[in-house]
Amino acid sequence: MEEKTLNEKESIELIARMISDTKSRLEVGDGNILLNWGVLTVAVAVIVWIAVAVTGNPAFNALWGLMVFGWLFNLRLNRKKRSRGYRSYTDNVCAVIWKIVGLLGVYGVIMCAVFQWVTGLSPWLTMFLYALIIVGFGAVGSGAALKVKSLVFGGTFSITFGMVIICCVLTNITLNALWVMPGFILSFALMMIVPGLEMRRLARKEYERA
């Protein structure tokens, strides 16, 4: 098969197109993933909060298992991203960050299940803190790589709120759902929904400019 040699103008156009496509793909892809996880998390949090508040039955916390649907969103979006071809350095950095965050989540669920089975006590506050602090660090890292300030701010807010909860636990301050759940919901709105919408807006502007 004969290879075509690109002239200087074609080479510059190809490089410019690759840079533009990579930027757009990052914004659109990551924005959609953030929106999916953010909306899902907020929706499940509201459902659990209302169910437990109305019935007084903590067993409704099992509804957090609905978060598994987020992985289905990821599979579909990752297939679309792989079909776009080449991956930039920023692609790889963000992928590694969220892979680590996801693995820590899986390990956390396994550990909580084992500890509850062995001790008979509930260690699931660990996963609540994981969602705020570990996912928050993932958001800060991705925001820094993508240069999206709202993502950095949202992740920082989430981490800070998680640290507040740790301080309350260590100082025996009662965790009241009236402020804990709204704070959790606000954290994910700022950490995922707002940046996701911003990145979609930026992607739309980039597409219209192209």
JSON list of C-alpha atoms in Angstrom, two decimals, residues 20 205-210:
[
{"chain": "A", "resi": 20, "resn": "SER", "atom": "CA", "xyz": [-8.85, 20.56, 18.31]},
{"chain": "A", "resi": 205, "resn": "LYS", "atom": "CA", "xyz": [-18.49, 26.86, 21.61]},
{"chain": "A", "resi": 206, "resn": "GLU", "atom": "CA", "xyz": [-15.38, 25.07, 20.32]},
{"chain": "A", "resi": 207, "resn": "TYR", "atom": "CA", "xyz": [-17.48, 23.11, 17.82]},
{"chain": "A", "resi": 208, "resn": "GLU", "atom": "CA", "xyz": [-19.22, 26.25, 16.55]},
{"chain": "A", "resi": 209, "resn": "ARG", "atom": "CA", "xyz": [-15.87, 28.01, 16.20]},
{"chain": "A", "resi": 210, "resn": "ALA", "atom": "CA", "xyz": [-14.36, 25.12, 14.20]}
]
